[in-house]
């Protein structure tokens, strides 16, 4: 028997963006345990599709990036640099035994280091390069490496690293620009008049929020002079860093404002006393029903 009528569209389930301390701790523990034995790319895939599939995927990506950068990259940097000569010898000995493109990736997994970081160490040691831009040029353009087997390995690492490298940098820059554009579009749609970063720089400002409101408005009774867009997850540590580097300057110069962490935030982030200087934290653009806008005065016709 055939059923008639319009098909009911299934709504995608809403993913969690505001995480409890328990949820955040569980994610960090999983990352630390997994990434000791596998690639961050595999860790990301498993978290998003199998383990934490009720949480905003881009929040998981950001937490992974933050955990690896803060806990692993900094603490292990010098240990790996001191072993660069040994790692190059291991590669030279084994590259003839394993005629494939995955040797550097396997070495990176064994050393609990990102594939691009492994490439950087070996290229520095092999070609006696101490200038980071020169090494980055070889990583960005592997065809410039005279050793074809090493070039193939470096190229494979480019495609297998979601934490470092030119492909990852480009992806992050594009996501950041996408959400800055989204902020401006939503502000325009809400009837908010503002200056963007380019306008403010032409006016002589150095540190500038993404939008500076021309006519301040109220959000739930709080005055808003600026909005900053962050295509990131706002954990307490990274939020404090943002306050020191950017938000404190905005508050001192323009007054209270809003920071939007588009991929969510830790439940304790809005409760930090550091926010008392005039910072409101959101995970979405402010709902219009909570906005109280001033009207731009109409000039009389001439």
PDB file of C-alpha atoms in Angstrom:
ATOM      1  CA  UNK A   1       0.000   0.000   0.000  1.00  0.00           C
ATOM      2  CA  UNK A   2       1.506   3.286  -1.049  1.00  0.00           C
ATOM      3  CA  UNK A   3       1.536   6.233   1.323  1.00  0.00           C
ATOM      4  CA  UNK A   4       0.482   9.580  -0.068  1.00  0.00           C
ATOM      5  CA  UNK A   5       1.344  13.094   1.034  1.00  0.00           C
ATOM      6  CA  UNK A   6       4.433  15.223   1.233  1.00  0.00           C
ATOM      7  CA  UNK A   7       7.630  13.715   2.448  1.00  0.00           C
ATOM      8  CA  UNK A   8       8.678  14.888   5.885  1.00  0.00           C
ATOM      9  CA  UNK A   9      12.195  16.212   5.824  1.00  0.00           C
ATOM     10  CA  UNK A  10      14.389  14.927   8.617  1.00  0.00           C
ATOM     11  CA  UNK A  11      16.065  17.682  10.547  1.00  0.00           C
ATOM     12  CA  UNK A  12      19.692  17.251  11.340  1.00  0.00           C
ATOM     13  CA  UNK A  13      20.218  16.850  15.086  1.00  0.00           C
ATOM     14  CA  UNK A  14      21.695  19.918  16.762  1.00  0.00           C
ATOM     15  CA  UNK A  15      25.233  19.268  17.909  1.00  0.00           C
ATOM     16  CA  UNK A  16      26.373  20.437  21.342  1.00  0.00           C
ATOM     17  CA  UNK A  17      28.556  23.539  21.385  1.00  0.00           C
ATOM     18  CA  UNK A  18      28.654  24.464  25.068  1.00  0.00           C
ATOM     19  CA  UNK A  19      30.543  21.684  26.828  1.00  0.00           C
ATOM     20  CA  UNK A  20      30.558  20.763  30.494  1.00  0.00           C
ATOM     21  CA  UNK A  21      33.841  20.260  32.297  1.00  0.00           C
ATOM     22  CA  UNK A  22      33.235  16.493  32.290  1.00  0.00           C
ATOM     23  CA  UNK A  23      32.677  16.400  28.512  1.00  0.00           C
ATOM     24  CA  UNK A  24      35.697  18.597  27.818  1.00  0.00           C
ATOM     25  CA  UNK A  25      37.920  16.467  30.079  1.00  0.00           C
ATOM     26  CA  UNK A  26      36.767  13.255  28.373  1.00  0.00           C
ATOM     27  CA  UNK A  27      37.642  14.693  24.950  1.00  0.00           C
ATOM     28  CA  UNK A  28      41.102  15.800  26.119  1.00  0.00           C
ATOM     29  CA  UNK A  29      41.793  12.399  27.679  1.00  0.00           C
ATOM     30  CA  UNK A  30      40.797  10.609  24.483  1.00  0.00           C
ATOM     31  CA  UNK A  31      43.090  12.873  22.425  1.00  0.00           C
ATOM     32  CA  UNK A  32      46.067  12.355  24.712  1.00  0.00           C
ATOM     33  CA  UNK A  33      45.624   8.576  24.733  1.00  0.00           C
ATOM     34  CA  UNK A  34      44.966   8.214  21.005  1.00  0.00           C
ATOM     35  CA  UNK A  35      47.642  10.526  19.647  1.00  0.00           C
ATOM     36  CA  UNK A  36      50.405   8.645  21.400  1.00  0.00           C
ATOM     37  CA  UNK A  37      49.923   5.830  18.896  1.00  0.00           C
ATOM     38  CA  UNK A  38      48.278   7.322  15.793  1.00  0.00           C
ATOM     39  CA  UNK A  39      47.936  10.307  13.509  1.00  0.00           C
ATOM     40  CA  UNK A  40      45.902  13.344  14.630  1.00  0.00           C
ATOM     41  CA  UNK A  41      43.914  12.978  11.397  1.00  0.00           C
ATOM     42  CA  UNK A  42      42.770   9.509  12.479  1.00  0.00           C
ATOM     43  CA  UNK A  43      41.991  10.809  15.965  1.00  0.00           C
ATOM     44  CA  UNK A  44      39.807  13.566  14.490  1.00  0.00           C
ATOM     45  CA  UNK A  45      37.917  11.105  12.272  1.00  0.00           C
ATOM     46  CA  UNK A  46      37.232   8.714  15.146  1.00  0.00           C
ATOM     47  CA  UNK A  47      36.067  11.485  17.488  1.00  0.00           C
ATOM     48  CA  UNK A  48      33.730  13.068  14.942  1.00  0.00           C
ATOM     49  CA  UNK A  49      32.165   9.911  13.519  1.00  0.00           C
ATOM     50  CA  UNK A  50      32.181   7.418  16.383  1.00  0.00           C
ATOM     51  CA  UNK A  51      33.052   8.628  19.877  1.00  0.00           C
ATOM     52  CA  UNK A  52      31.661  12.155  20.320  1.00  0.00           C
ATOM     53  CA  UNK A  53      29.166  12.340  17.462  1.00  0.00           C
ATOM     54  CA  UNK A  54      26.714  14.412  19.531  1.00  0.00           C
ATOM     55  CA  UNK A  55      29.216  17.302  19.764  1.00  0.00           C
ATOM     56  CA  UNK A  56      29.871  19.988  17.151  1.00  0.00           C
ATOM     57  CA  UNK A  57      32.562  18.470  14.858  1.00  0.00           C
ATOM     58  CA  UNK A  58      34.490  21.728  14.469  1.00  0.00           C
ATOM     59  CA  UNK A  59      34.603  22.071  18.264  1.00  0.00           C
ATOM     60  CA  UNK A  60      36.347  18.690  18.386  1.00  0.00           C
ATOM     61  CA  UNK A  61      38.771  19.779  15.653  1.00  0.00           C
ATOM     62  CA  UNK A  62      39.676  22.915  17.616  1.00  0.00           C
ATOM     63  CA  UNK A  63      40.118  21.062  20.914  1.00  0.00           C
ATOM     64  CA  UNK A  64      42.382  18.546  19.166  1.00  0.00           C
ATOM     65  CA  UNK A  65      44.492  21.348  17.736  1.00  0.00           C
ATOM     66  CA  UNK A  66      44.731  23.115  21.094  1.00  0.00           C
ATOM     67  CA  UNK A  67      45.636  19.967  23.007  1.00  0.00           C
ATOM     68  CA  UNK A  68      48.359  18.915  20.591  1.00  0.00           C
ATOM     69  CA  UNK A  69      49.855  22.404  20.378  1.00  0.00           C
ATOM     70  CA  UNK A  70      49.876  23.138  24.101  1.00  0.00           C
ATOM     71  CA  UNK A  71      50.677  19.727  25.542  1.00  0.00           C
ATOM     72  CA  UNK A  72      52.790  17.963  22.930  1.00  0.00           C
ATOM     73  CA  UNK A  73      54.410  20.299  20.408  1.00  0.00           C
ATOM     74  CA  UNK A  74      55.911  22.662  22.977  1.00  0.00           C
ATOM     75  CA  UNK A  75      57.030  20.040  25.482  1.00  0.00           C
ATOM     76  CA  UNK A  76      58.604  17.709  22.898  1.00  0.00           C
ATOM     77  CA  UNK A  77      60.121  20.262  20.496  1.00  0.00           C
ATOM     78  CA  UNK A  78      63.636  20.225  21.930  1.00  0.00           C
ATOM     79  CA  UNK A  79      63.654  16.451  22.453  1.00  0.00           C
ATOM     80  CA  UNK A  80      62.940  15.883  18.760  1.00  0.00           C
ATOM     81  CA  UNK A  81      65.427  18.509  17.591  1.00  0.00           C
ATOM     82  CA  UNK A  82      68.173  16.794  19.579  1.00  0.00           C
ATOM     83  CA  UNK A  83      67.329  13.516  17.848  1.00  0.00           C
ATOM     84  CA  UNK A  84      67.215  14.942  14.315  1.00  0.00           C
ATOM     85  CA  UNK A  85      70.510  13.366  13.288  1.00  0.00           C
ATOM     86  CA  UNK A  86      69.397   9.942  14.558  1.00  0.00           C
ATOM     87  CA  UNK A  87      66.012  10.269  12.849  1.00  0.00           C
ATOM     88  CA  UNK A  88      67.684  11.117   9.535  1.00  0.00           C
ATOM     89  CA  UNK A  89      69.913   8.053   9.880  1.00  0.00           C
ATOM     90  CA  UNK A  90      66.870   5.858  10.567  1.00  0.00           C
ATOM     91  CA  UNK A  91      65.188   7.243   7.466  1.00  0.00           C
ATOM     92  CA  UNK A  92      68.274   6.743   5.272  1.00  0.00           C
ATOM     93  CA  UNK A  93      68.664   3.158   6.512  1.00  0.00           C
ATOM     94  CA  UNK A  94      65.023   2.203   6.023  1.00  0.00           C
ATOM     95  CA  UNK A  95      64.079   4.104   2.868  1.00  0.00           C
ATOM     96  CA  UNK A  96      65.820   1.452   0.777  1.00  0.00           C
ATOM     97  CA  UNK A  97      63.979  -1.335   2.585  1.00  0.00           C
ATOM     98  CA  UNK A  98      60.539   0.250   2.256  1.00  0.00           C
ATOM     99  CA  UNK A  99      60.147   1.668  -1.211  1.00  0.00           C
ATOM    100  CA  UNK A 100      56.939   3.574  -0.498  1.00  0.00           C
ATOM    101  CA  UNK A 101      55.699   7.030   0.411  1.00  0.00           C
ATOM    102  CA  UNK A 102      54.598   6.275   3.959  1.00  0.00           C
ATOM    103  CA  UNK A 103      57.916   5.821   5.753  1.00  0.00           C
ATOM    104  CA  UNK A 104      57.956   9.344   7.229  1.00  0.00           C
ATOM    105  CA  UNK A 105      54.346   8.938   8.354  1.00  0.00           C
ATOM    106  CA  UNK A 106      55.183   5.703  10.170  1.00  0.00           C
ATOM    107  CA  UNK A 107      58.191   7.378  11.780  1.00  0.00           C
ATOM    108  CA  UNK A 108      56.009  10.309  12.854  1.00  0.00           C
ATOM    109  CA  UNK A 109      53.548   7.908  14.505  1.00  0.00           C
ATOM    110  CA  UNK A 110      56.381   6.104  16.282  1.00  0.00           C
ATOM    111  CA  UNK A 111      57.773   9.404  17.580  1.00  0.00           C
ATOM    112  CA  UNK A 112      54.334  10.882  18.460  1.00  0.00           C
ATOM    113  CA  UNK A 113      55.029  13.887  16.251  1.00  0.00           C
ATOM    114  CA  UNK A 114      53.066  15.498  13.424  1.00  0.00           C
ATOM    115  CA  UNK A 115      54.138  14.330   9.925  1.00  0.00           C
ATOM    116  CA  UNK A 116      55.016  17.885   8.821  1.00  0.00           C
ATOM    117  CA  UNK A 117      57.121  18.387  11.954  1.00  0.00           C
ATOM    118  CA  UNK A 118      58.989  15.174  11.082  1.00  0.00           C
ATOM    119  CA  UNK A 119      59.588  16.480   7.538  1.00  0.00           C
ATOM    120  CA  UNK A 120      60.886  19.756   8.926  1.00  0.00           C
ATOM    121  CA  UNK A 121      63.375  18.020  11.231  1.00  0.00           C
ATOM    122  CA  UNK A 122      64.760  15.761   8.508  1.00  0.00           C
ATOM    123  CA  UNK A 123      65.019  18.509   5.890  1.00  0.00           C
ATOM    124  CA  UNK A 124      66.803  20.802   8.337  1.00  0.00           C
ATOM    125  CA  UNK A 125      69.291  18.096   9.168  1.00  0.00           C
ATOM    126  CA  UNK A 126      69.780  16.725   5.652  1.00  0.00           C
ATOM    127  CA  UNK A 127      70.331  20.088   3.954  1.00  0.00           C
ATOM    128  CA  UNK A 128      71.766  21.918   6.996  1.00  0.00           C
ATOM    129  CA  UNK A 129      68.983  24.504   6.876  1.00  0.00           C
ATOM    130  CA  UNK A 130      68.516  26.746   9.898  1.00  0.00           C
ATOM    131  CA  UNK A 131      66.235  29.271   8.214  1.00  0.00           C
ATOM    132  CA  UNK A 132      62.614  28.220   8.765  1.00  0.00           C
ATOM    133  CA  UNK A 133      61.328  29.920   5.551  1.00  0.00           C
ATOM    134  CA  UNK A 134      63.757  27.872   3.442  1.00  0.00           C
ATOM    135  CA  UNK A 135      62.506  24.620   4.990  1.00  0.00           C
ATOM    136  CA  UNK A 136      58.884  25.736   4.590  1.00  0.00           C
ATOM    137  CA  UNK A 137      59.532  26.343   0.901  1.00  0.00           C
ATOM    138  CA  UNK A 138      60.624  22.723   0.404  1.00  0.00           C
ATOM    139  CA  UNK A 139      57.600  21.453   2.338  1.00  0.00           C
ATOM    140  CA  UNK A 140      55.246  23.623   0.297  1.00  0.00           C
ATOM    141  CA  UNK A 141      56.917  22.585  -2.981  1.00  0.00           C
ATOM    142  CA  UNK A 142      58.278  19.030  -2.544  1.00  0.00           C
ATOM    143  CA  UNK A 143      59.318  18.872  -6.217  1.00  0.00           C
ATOM    144  CA  UNK A 144      62.227  21.168  -5.267  1.00  0.00           C
ATOM    145  CA  UNK A 145      63.748  18.393  -3.121  1.00  0.00           C
ATOM    146  CA  UNK A 146      66.500  16.671  -5.140  1.00  0.00           C
ATOM    147  CA  UNK A 147      65.940  13.313  -3.420  1.00  0.00           C
ATOM    148  CA  UNK A 148      62.863  11.973  -5.255  1.00  0.00           C
ATOM    149  CA  UNK A 149      62.040   9.340  -2.639  1.00  0.00           C
ATOM    150  CA  UNK A 150      62.190  11.923   0.150  1.00  0.00           C
ATOM    151  CA  UNK A 151      60.144  14.339  -1.976  1.00  0.00           C
ATOM    152  CA  UNK A 152      57.421  11.685  -2.372  1.00  0.00           C
ATOM    153  CA  UNK A 153      57.389  11.089   1.389  1.00  0.00           C
ATOM    154  CA  UNK A 154      57.122  14.817   2.126  1.00  0.00           C
ATOM    155  CA  UNK A 155      54.251  15.134  -0.337  1.00  0.00           C
ATOM    156  CA  UNK A 156      52.415  12.280   1.351  1.00  0.00           C
ATOM    157  CA  UNK A 157      52.893  13.963   4.734  1.00  0.00           C
ATOM    158  CA  UNK A 158      51.331  17.138   3.316  1.00  0.00           C
ATOM    159  CA  UNK A 159      48.114  15.230   2.638  1.00  0.00           C
ATOM    160  CA  UNK A 160      48.180  13.352   5.963  1.00  0.00           C
ATOM    161  CA  UNK A 161      48.680  16.185   8.452  1.00  0.00           C
ATOM    162  CA  UNK A 162      45.690  18.152   9.719  1.00  0.00           C
ATOM    163  CA  UNK A 163      47.724  20.152  12.269  1.00  0.00           C
ATOM    164  CA  UNK A 164      50.569  21.747  10.313  1.00  0.00           C
ATOM    165  CA  UNK A 165      51.574  22.623   6.765  1.00  0.00           C
ATOM    166  CA  UNK A 166      50.394  24.895   3.944  1.00  0.00           C
ATOM    167  CA  UNK A 167      47.176  22.951   3.255  1.00  0.00           C
ATOM    168  CA  UNK A 168      46.123  23.135   6.902  1.00  0.00           C
ATOM    169  CA  UNK A 169      47.076  26.825   7.138  1.00  0.00           C
ATOM    170  CA  UNK A 170      44.977  27.597   4.052  1.00  0.00           C
ATOM    171  CA  UNK A 171      41.976  25.710   5.425  1.00  0.00           C
ATOM    172  CA  UNK A 172      42.106  27.588   8.729  1.00  0.00           C
ATOM    173  CA  UNK A 173      42.466  30.946   7.010  1.00  0.00           C
ATOM    174  CA  UNK A 174      39.484  30.224   4.748  1.00  0.00           C
ATOM    175  CA  UNK A 175      37.315  29.148   7.688  1.00  0.00           C
ATOM    176  CA  UNK A 176      38.271  32.289   9.618  1.00  0.00           C
ATOM    177  CA  UNK A 177      37.379  34.526   6.666  1.00  0.00           C
ATOM    178  CA  UNK A 178      34.120  32.642   6.100  1.00  0.00           C
ATOM    179  CA  UNK A 179      32.916  33.336   9.634  1.00  0.00           C
ATOM    180  CA  UNK A 180      34.054  36.962   9.564  1.00  0.00           C
ATOM    181  CA  UNK A 181      31.899  37.379   6.445  1.00  0.00           C
ATOM    182  CA  UNK A 182      29.032  35.568   8.186  1.00  0.00           C
ATOM    183  CA  UNK A 183      29.278  38.031  11.102  1.00  0.00           C
ATOM    184  CA  UNK A 184      29.050  41.036   8.766  1.00  0.00           C
ATOM    185  CA  UNK A 185      26.115  39.566   6.856  1.00  0.00           C
ATOM    186  CA  UNK A 186      24.175  38.851  10.044  1.00  0.00           C
ATOM    187  CA  UNK A 187      24.969  42.305  11.442  1.00  0.00           C
ATOM    188  CA  UNK A 188      23.710  43.932   8.247  1.00  0.00           C
ATOM    189  CA  UNK A 189      20.569  41.803   8.304  1.00  0.00           C
ATOM    190  CA  UNK A 190      19.937  42.829  11.936  1.00  0.00           C
ATOM    191  CA  UNK A 191      20.152  46.515  11.022  1.00  0.00           C
ATOM    192  CA  UNK A 192      23.428  47.166  12.872  1.00  0.00           C
ATOM    193  CA  UNK A 193      25.629  49.927  11.465  1.00  0.00           C
ATOM    194  CA  UNK A 194      29.343  49.237  11.859  1.00  0.00           C
ATOM    195  CA  UNK A 195      32.904  49.782  10.726  1.00  0.00           C
ATOM    196  CA  UNK A 196      34.910  46.695   9.750  1.00  0.00           C
ATOM    197  CA  UNK A 197      38.640  46.112  10.251  1.00  0.00           C
ATOM    198  CA  UNK A 198      39.613  47.842   7.008  1.00  0.00           C
ATOM    199  CA  UNK A 199      37.617  50.935   7.941  1.00  0.00           C
ATOM    200  CA  UNK A 200      39.241  51.080  11.366  1.00  0.00           C
ATOM    201  CA  UNK A 201      42.762  50.666   9.996  1.00  0.00           C
ATOM    202  CA  UNK A 202      42.164  53.545   7.580  1.00  0.00           C
ATOM    203  CA  UNK A 203      41.138  55.574  10.623  1.00  0.00           C
ATOM    204  CA  UNK A 204      44.500  54.826  12.263  1.00  0.00           C
ATOM    205  CA  UNK A 205      43.636  52.020  14.700  1.00  0.00           C
ATOM    206  CA  UNK A 206      46.144  49.176  15.059  1.00  0.00           C
ATOM    207  CA  UNK A 207      44.312  46.497  17.107  1.00  0.00           C
ATOM    208  CA  UNK A 208      40.814  46.275  15.683  1.00  0.00           C
ATOM    209  CA  UNK A 209      37.763  44.060  16.338  1.00  0.00           C
ATOM    210  CA  UNK A 210      36.035  42.467  13.374  1.00  0.00           C
ATOM    211  CA  UNK A 211      33.244  45.020  13.596  1.00  0.00           C
ATOM    212  CA  UNK A 212      33.037  48.259  15.603  1.00  0.00           C
ATOM    213  CA  UNK A 213      29.443  49.328  16.079  1.00  0.00           C
ATOM    214  CA  UNK A 214      28.738  52.930  14.996  1.00  0.00           C
ATOM    215  CA  UNK A 215      25.666  53.235  17.223  1.00  0.00           C
ATOM    216  CA  UNK A 216      26.038  51.067  20.354  1.00  0.00           C
ATOM    217  CA  UNK A 217      23.155  48.686  21.037  1.00  0.00           C
ATOM    218  CA  UNK A 218      21.914  46.681  23.996  1.00  0.00           C
ATOM    219  CA  UNK A 219      22.069  42.898  24.218  1.00  0.00           C
ATOM    220  CA  UNK A 220      20.004  41.645  27.167  1.00  0.00           C
ATOM    221  CA  UNK A 221      20.526  45.043  28.763  1.00  0.00           C
ATOM    222  CA  UNK A 222      24.299  45.074  28.218  1.00  0.00           C
ATOM    223  CA  UNK A 223      25.944  47.751  26.066  1.00  0.00           C
ATOM    224  CA  UNK A 224      27.722  46.430  22.973  1.00  0.00           C
ATOM    225  CA  UNK A 225      30.301  48.535  21.087  1.00  0.00           C
ATOM    226  CA  UNK A 226      32.096  45.821  19.107  1.00  0.00           C
ATOM    227  CA  UNK A 227      31.882  42.161  18.066  1.00  0.00           C
ATOM    228  CA  UNK A 228      34.838  39.835  17.558  1.00  0.00           C
ATOM    229  CA  UNK A 229      34.483  36.662  15.465  1.00  0.00           C
ATOM    230  CA  UNK A 230      36.449  33.545  16.423  1.00  0.00           C
ATOM    231  CA  UNK A 231      36.161  30.454  14.235  1.00  0.00           C
ATOM    232  CA  UNK A 232      37.348  28.473  17.207  1.00  0.00           C
ATOM    233  CA  UNK A 233      36.366  26.796  20.480  1.00  0.00           C
ATOM    234  CA  UNK A 234      36.603  28.951  23.589  1.00  0.00           C
ATOM    235  CA  UNK A 235      38.259  26.993  26.361  1.00  0.00           C
ATOM    236  CA  UNK A 236      39.290  29.033  29.445  1.00  0.00           C
ATOM    237  CA  UNK A 237      43.009  29.015  28.626  1.00  0.00           C
ATOM    238  CA  UNK A 238      42.647  30.197  25.018  1.00  0.00           C
ATOM    239  CA  UNK A 239      40.021  32.762  26.059  1.00  0.00           C
ATOM    240  CA  UNK A 240      42.392  34.285  28.632  1.00  0.00           C
ATOM    241  CA  UNK A 241      45.039  34.508  25.919  1.00  0.00           C
ATOM    242  CA  UNK A 242      42.545  36.282  23.630  1.00  0.00           C
ATOM    243  CA  UNK A 243      41.781  38.747  26.411  1.00  0.00           C
ATOM    244  CA  UNK A 244      45.460  39.570  26.879  1.00  0.00           C
ATOM    245  CA  UNK A 245      46.231  39.820  23.177  1.00  0.00           C
ATOM    246  CA  UNK A 246      43.083  41.522  21.853  1.00  0.00           C
ATOM    247  CA  UNK A 247      39.967  41.913  23.960  1.00  0.00           C
ATOM    248  CA  UNK A 248      41.490  43.985  26.768  1.00  0.00           C
ATOM    249  CA  UNK A 249      42.607  46.534  24.198  1.00  0.00           C
ATOM    250  CA  UNK A 250      39.127  46.624  22.630  1.00  0.00           C
ATOM    251  CA  UNK A 251      37.460  47.186  26.007  1.00  0.00           C
ATOM    252  CA  UNK A 252      39.895  49.927  26.989  1.00  0.00           C
ATOM    253  CA  UNK A 253      39.480  51.722  23.678  1.00  0.00           C
ATOM    254  CA  UNK A 254      35.842  51.130  22.693  1.00  0.00           C
ATOM    255  CA  UNK A 255      34.054  49.849  25.801  1.00  0.00           C
ATOM    256  CA  UNK A 256      32.118  46.567  26.336  1.00  0.00           C
ATOM    257  CA  UNK A 257      31.596  44.094  23.501  1.00  0.00           C
ATOM    258  CA  UNK A 258      30.849  40.547  22.391  1.00  0.00           C
ATOM    259  CA  UNK A 259      33.127  37.704  21.320  1.00  0.00           C
ATOM    260  CA  UNK A 260      31.510  34.900  19.327  1.00  0.00           C
ATOM    261  CA  UNK A 261      33.132  31.467  19.497  1.00  0.00           C
ATOM    262  CA  UNK A 262      31.288  29.960  16.527  1.00  0.00           C
ATOM    263  CA  UNK A 263      32.249  26.373  17.393  1.00  0.00           C
ATOM    264  CA  UNK A 264      31.268  26.678  21.062  1.00  0.00           C
ATOM    265  CA  UNK A 265      32.961  27.112  24.397  1.00  0.00           C
ATOM    266  CA  UNK A 266      33.682  25.517  27.768  1.00  0.00           C
ATOM    267  CA  UNK A 267      30.908  26.125  30.310  1.00  0.00           C
ATOM    268  CA  UNK A 268      33.354  27.864  32.656  1.00  0.00           C
ATOM    269  CA  UNK A 269      34.621  30.376  30.060  1.00  0.00           C
ATOM    270  CA  UNK A 270      31.769  32.917  30.489  1.00  0.00           C
ATOM    271  CA  UNK A 271      32.179  32.684  34.283  1.00  0.00           C
ATOM    272  CA  UNK A 272      35.814  33.851  34.343  1.00  0.00           C
ATOM    273  CA  UNK A 273      36.355  37.033  36.343  1.00  0.00           C
ATOM    274  CA  UNK A 274      38.532  38.290  33.480  1.00  0.00           C
ATOM    275  CA  UNK A 275      35.287  38.969  31.566  1.00  0.00           C
ATOM    276  CA  UNK A 276      34.240  41.634  34.061  1.00  0.00           C
ATOM    277  CA  UNK A 277      36.005  44.289  31.975  1.00  0.00           C
ATOM    278  CA  UNK A 278      33.012  44.173  29.632  1.00  0.00           C
ATOM    279  CA  UNK A 279      33.168  40.909  27.637  1.00  0.00           C
ATOM    280  CA  UNK A 280      30.103  38.865  26.686  1.00  0.00           C
ATOM    281  CA  UNK A 281      30.635  35.374  25.275  1.00  0.00           C
ATOM    282  CA  UNK A 282      28.300  33.757  22.738  1.00  0.00           C
ATOM    283  CA  UNK A 283      28.333  30.764  20.394  1.00  0.00           C
ATOM    284  CA  UNK A 284      26.021  32.349  17.810  1.00  0.00           C
ATOM    285  CA  UNK A 285      25.122  35.793  16.539  1.00  0.00           C
ATOM    286  CA  UNK A 286      22.886  37.536  19.101  1.00  0.00           C
ATOM    287  CA  UNK A 287      19.207  36.692  18.726  1.00  0.00           C
ATOM    288  CA  UNK A 288      17.289  39.694  17.399  1.00  0.00           C
ATOM    289  CA  UNK A 289      14.680  39.463  20.158  1.00  0.00           C
ATOM    290  CA  UNK A 290      17.421  40.273  22.663  1.00  0.00           C
ATOM    291  CA  UNK A 291      18.710  43.305  20.719  1.00  0.00           C
ATOM    292  CA  UNK A 292      17.705  46.885  21.452  1.00  0.00           C
ATOM    293  CA  UNK A 293      19.015  49.048  18.597  1.00  0.00           C
ATOM    294  CA  UNK A 294      19.320  52.797  18.367  1.00  0.00           C
ATOM    295  CA  UNK A 295      17.958  54.250  15.160  1.00  0.00           C
ATOM    296  CA  UNK A 296      20.247  56.181  12.818  1.00  0.00           C
ATOM    297  CA  UNK A 297      18.907  59.763  12.639  1.00  0.00           C
ATOM    298  CA  UNK A 298      17.391  60.696   9.293  1.00  0.00           C
ATOM    299  CA  UNK A 299      18.865  63.795   7.689  1.00  0.00           C
ATOM    300  CA  UNK A 300      16.321  66.258   6.328  1.00  0.00           C
ATOM    301  CA  UNK A 301      16.008  66.377   2.562  1.00  0.00           C
ATOM    302  CA  UNK A 302      17.705  69.356   0.922  1.00  0.00           C
TER     303      UNK A 302
END
